[in-house]
Amino acid sequence: RFAGASPLPPILHSSAGQYIQLRPKPLAPSQPIETRGGSLIDFASYRGKVVLVNFWATWCAPCVYEMPSLDRLASSNNTDLVVLPIAVADGGKPVVEAFYHRLGLTHLGVYVDPDQQIGFFYEKNPGHGMFPLYALPITYFIDPHGRVAGYVPGVAHWNSPQAAALIRYLAKAG
């Protein structure tokens, strides 16, 4: 009866919970989004890869703690993975660039979404974002077929064996 069922995803614990798999898996936007913060985000260009979409802010202490781990993950030689950190705070790219410089982050792209066009905090969703921001940081995973597979609320250790196992699972399950 369960022979065709796919195995459950590996568990990845975070400071605020664990990986939560979404059912059904909604499609990520297929059209590029140019944020009012000056970032162009094109999820369709990442098809065939696992995309780790991390929402964060420079003023968020847990985010500051997590960013070096994300930077190390982005520096890995995993060609099946894209790390996409999206800052949701005001201040724009210059503030994010200064933050990266201060922390020595050299492998992360600079993306800003101050008007919540991609991720949103409020129920009314004024920027028509797709990703609810239940916590900061929060990380969503998009599978190789462009579907939002799940999310991890809070700080995760991205260089852990558990994170690597989840990324491998998502790459194969997609």
Short mmCIF file of C-alpha atoms in Angstrom, two decimals:
data_model
loop_
_atom_site.label_atom_id
_atom_site.label_comp_id
_atom_site.label_asym_id
_atom_site.label_seq_id
_atom_site.Cartn_x
_atom_site.Cartn_y
_atom_site.Cartn_z
CA ARG A 1 0.00 0.00 0.00
CA PHE A 2 2.83 2.43 0.80
CA ALA A 3 5.39 1.06 -1.65
CA GLY A 4 5.06 4.05 -4.01
CA ALA A 5 5.08 6.68 -1.27
CA SER A 6 8.12 8.91 -1.10
CA PRO A 7 10.09 8.89 2.14
CA LEU A 8 9.71 11.73 4.57
CA PRO A 9 12.26 14.55 4.35
CA PRO A 10 15.22 14.51 6.73
CA ILE A 11 14.68 16.54 9.88
CA LEU A 12 16.43 19.90 10.10
CA HIS A 13 15.91 21.62 13.44
CA SER A 14 16.23 25.37 13.83
CA SER A 15 16.01 27.81 16.69
CA ALA A 16 12.26 28.17 16.10
CA GLY A 17 11.18 24.73 14.98
CA GLN A 18 12.11 22.42 12.13
CA TYR A 19 11.71 22.00 8.37
CA ILE A 20 8.03 22.07 7.44
CA GLN A 21 7.08 20.43 4.15
CA LEU A 22 4.28 22.11 2.20
CA ARG A 23 1.43 20.19 0.56
CA PRO A 24 0.48 21.07 -2.08
CA LYS A 25 3.68 22.68 -3.29
CA PRO A 26 2.84 26.07 -4.83
CA LEU A 27 4.81 27.20 -7.85
CA ALA A 28 7.36 29.96 -7.33
CA PRO A 29 6.76 33.04 -9.49
CA SER A 30 7.78 32.37 -13.09
CA GLN A 31 8.13 36.03 -14.08
CA PRO A 32 11.11 38.07 -12.85
CA ILE A 33 10.33 40.40 -9.96
CA GLU A 34 12.07 43.76 -9.80
CA THR A 35 11.75 44.96 -6.23
CA ARG A 36 11.38 48.61 -5.33
CA GLY A 37 14.67 48.10 -3.52
CA GLY A 38 16.42 47.64 -6.86
CA SER A 39 16.84 43.86 -6.93
CA LEU A 40 15.87 41.60 -9.83
CA ILE A 41 14.84 38.13 -8.69
CA ASP A 42 14.08 35.53 -11.34
CA PHE A 43 13.12 32.21 -9.78
CA ALA A 44 12.58 30.64 -13.23
CA SER A 45 16.27 31.07 -14.03
CA TYR A 46 17.10 28.65 -11.19
CA ARG A 47 15.04 25.72 -12.50
CA GLY A 48 16.94 22.48 -12.14
CA LYS A 49 18.46 23.59 -8.82
CA VAL A 50 17.39 23.70 -5.19
CA VAL A 51 16.92 27.34 -4.21
CA LEU A 52 17.32 28.31 -0.57
CA VAL A 53 15.45 31.64 -0.17
CA ASN A 54 16.42 33.20 3.14
CA PHE A 55 14.54 36.28 4.40
CA TRP A 56 16.48 38.35 6.91
CA ALA A 57 17.16 41.88 8.20
CA THR A 58 20.29 43.70 9.33
CA TRP A 59 18.61 44.65 12.65
CA CYS A 60 17.58 41.05 13.40
CA ALA A 61 20.03 39.54 15.94
CA PRO A 62 19.26 35.90 15.00
CA CYS A 63 19.75 36.82 11.33
CA VAL A 64 23.17 38.32 12.10
CA TYR A 65 24.08 35.06 13.85
CA GLU A 66 22.92 32.94 10.88
CA MET A 67 24.48 34.89 8.00
CA PRO A 68 28.05 33.50 8.29
CA SER A 69 26.63 29.96 8.06
CA LEU A 70 24.72 30.93 4.90
CA ASP A 71 27.86 32.51 3.47
CA ARG A 72 29.80 29.27 4.03
CA LEU A 73 27.00 27.30 2.39
CA ALA A 74 27.02 29.67 -0.60
CA SER A 75 30.80 29.16 -0.92
CA SER A 76 30.39 25.39 -1.26
CA ASN A 77 30.92 23.78 -4.62
CA ASN A 78 27.33 22.50 -4.78
CA THR A 79 26.27 23.38 -8.33
CA ASP A 80 22.74 22.10 -7.64
CA LEU A 81 22.11 24.78 -4.99
CA VAL A 82 21.41 28.52 -5.12
CA VAL A 83 21.49 30.56 -1.91
CA LEU A 84 19.28 33.64 -2.25
CA PRO A 85 19.37 35.92 0.83
CA ILE A 86 16.66 38.60 0.65
CA ALA A 87 16.89 41.51 3.10
CA VAL A 88 13.48 42.86 4.10
CA ALA A 89 14.62 45.94 6.01
CA ASP A 90 14.67 49.50 4.74
CA GLY A 91 17.98 51.03 3.76
CA GLY A 92 18.50 49.26 0.47
CA LYS A 93 21.56 47.74 -1.10
CA PRO A 94 24.13 50.13 0.45
CA VAL A 95 23.09 49.07 3.96
CA VAL A 96 23.25 45.36 3.04
CA GLU A 97 26.64 45.80 1.33
CA ALA A 98 28.04 47.56 4.42
CA PHE A 99 26.62 44.76 6.61
CA TYR A 100 28.27 42.09 4.44
CA HIS A 101 31.58 43.97 4.55
CA ARG A 102 31.44 44.33 8.34
CA LEU A 103 30.81 40.58 8.79
CA GLY A 104 33.23 39.48 6.04
CA LEU A 105 30.48 37.85 3.95
CA THR A 106 31.83 37.43 0.42
CA HIS A 107 29.75 34.68 -1.20
CA LEU A 108 26.21 36.02 -0.85
CA GLY A 109 24.35 38.09 -3.41
CA VAL A 110 22.78 41.39 -2.39
CA TYR A 111 18.98 41.31 -2.70
CA VAL A 112 16.55 43.68 -0.98
CA ASP A 113 12.76 43.62 -0.75
CA PRO A 114 11.77 46.51 1.54
CA ASP A 115 8.21 46.75 0.17
CA GLN A 116 7.34 43.07 0.67
CA GLN A 117 6.95 42.19 -3.00
CA ILE A 118 8.39 38.72 -2.41
CA GLY A 119 8.00 38.02 1.30
CA PHE A 120 5.30 39.59 3.46
CA PHE A 121 4.74 40.21 7.16
CA TYR A 122 1.17 41.42 7.22
CA GLU A 123 -2.07 39.62 6.49
CA LYS A 124 -3.16 42.27 3.98
CA ASN A 125 0.07 41.62 2.02
CA PRO A 126 0.43 45.14 0.58
CA GLY A 127 3.27 44.21 -1.81
CA HIS A 128 1.54 41.01 -3.02
CA GLY A 129 4.43 38.83 -1.83
CA MET A 130 4.24 35.06 -2.11
CA PHE A 131 6.19 34.00 0.97
CA PRO A 132 4.64 34.57 4.43
CA LEU A 133 7.28 35.74 6.89
CA TYR A 134 6.25 33.95 10.08
CA ALA A 135 9.65 34.62 11.66
CA LEU A 136 13.00 36.22 10.90
CA PRO A 137 15.05 34.64 9.69
CA ILE A 138 12.92 32.25 7.69
CA THR A 139 14.15 30.10 4.83
CA TYR A 140 12.02 28.67 2.04
CA PHE A 141 13.16 25.91 -0.31
CA ILE A 142 12.23 25.80 -3.98
CA ASP A 143 12.71 22.40 -5.60
CA PRO A 144 14.32 21.87 -9.03
CA HIS A 145 10.86 22.02 -10.69
CA GLY A 146 10.18 25.50 -9.31
CA ARG A 147 7.78 24.43 -6.55
CA VAL A 148 7.98 25.79 -3.01
CA ALA A 149 8.74 22.60 -1.09
CA GLY A 150 8.81 23.88 2.48
CA TYR A 151 10.42 26.22 4.97
CA VAL A 152 12.50 26.46 8.11
CA PRO A 153 11.58 29.20 10.63
CA GLY A 154 14.41 30.69 12.68
CA VAL A 155 18.16 30.14 12.68
CA ALA A 156 19.44 26.93 11.12
CA HIS A 157 22.98 25.59 10.96
CA TRP A 158 23.48 25.47 7.22
CA ASN A 159 26.81 23.65 7.38
CA SER A 160 25.41 20.74 9.37
CA PRO A 161 24.98 17.17 8.10
CA GLN A 162 21.22 17.60 8.61
CA ALA A 163 21.09 20.63 6.30
CA ALA A 164 23.17 18.78 3.69
CA ALA A 165 20.81 15.78 3.91
CA LEU A 166 17.74 17.99 3.42
CA ILE A 167 19.28 19.73 0.41
CA ARG A 168 20.17 16.34 -1.15
CA TYR A 169 16.63 15.10 -0.47
CA LEU A 170 15.10 18.15 -2.15
CA ALA A 171 17.42 17.83 -5.14
CA LYS A 172 16.35 14.20 -5.66
CA ALA A 173 12.68 14.60 -4.72
CA GLY A 174 12.17 17.48 -7.14
#
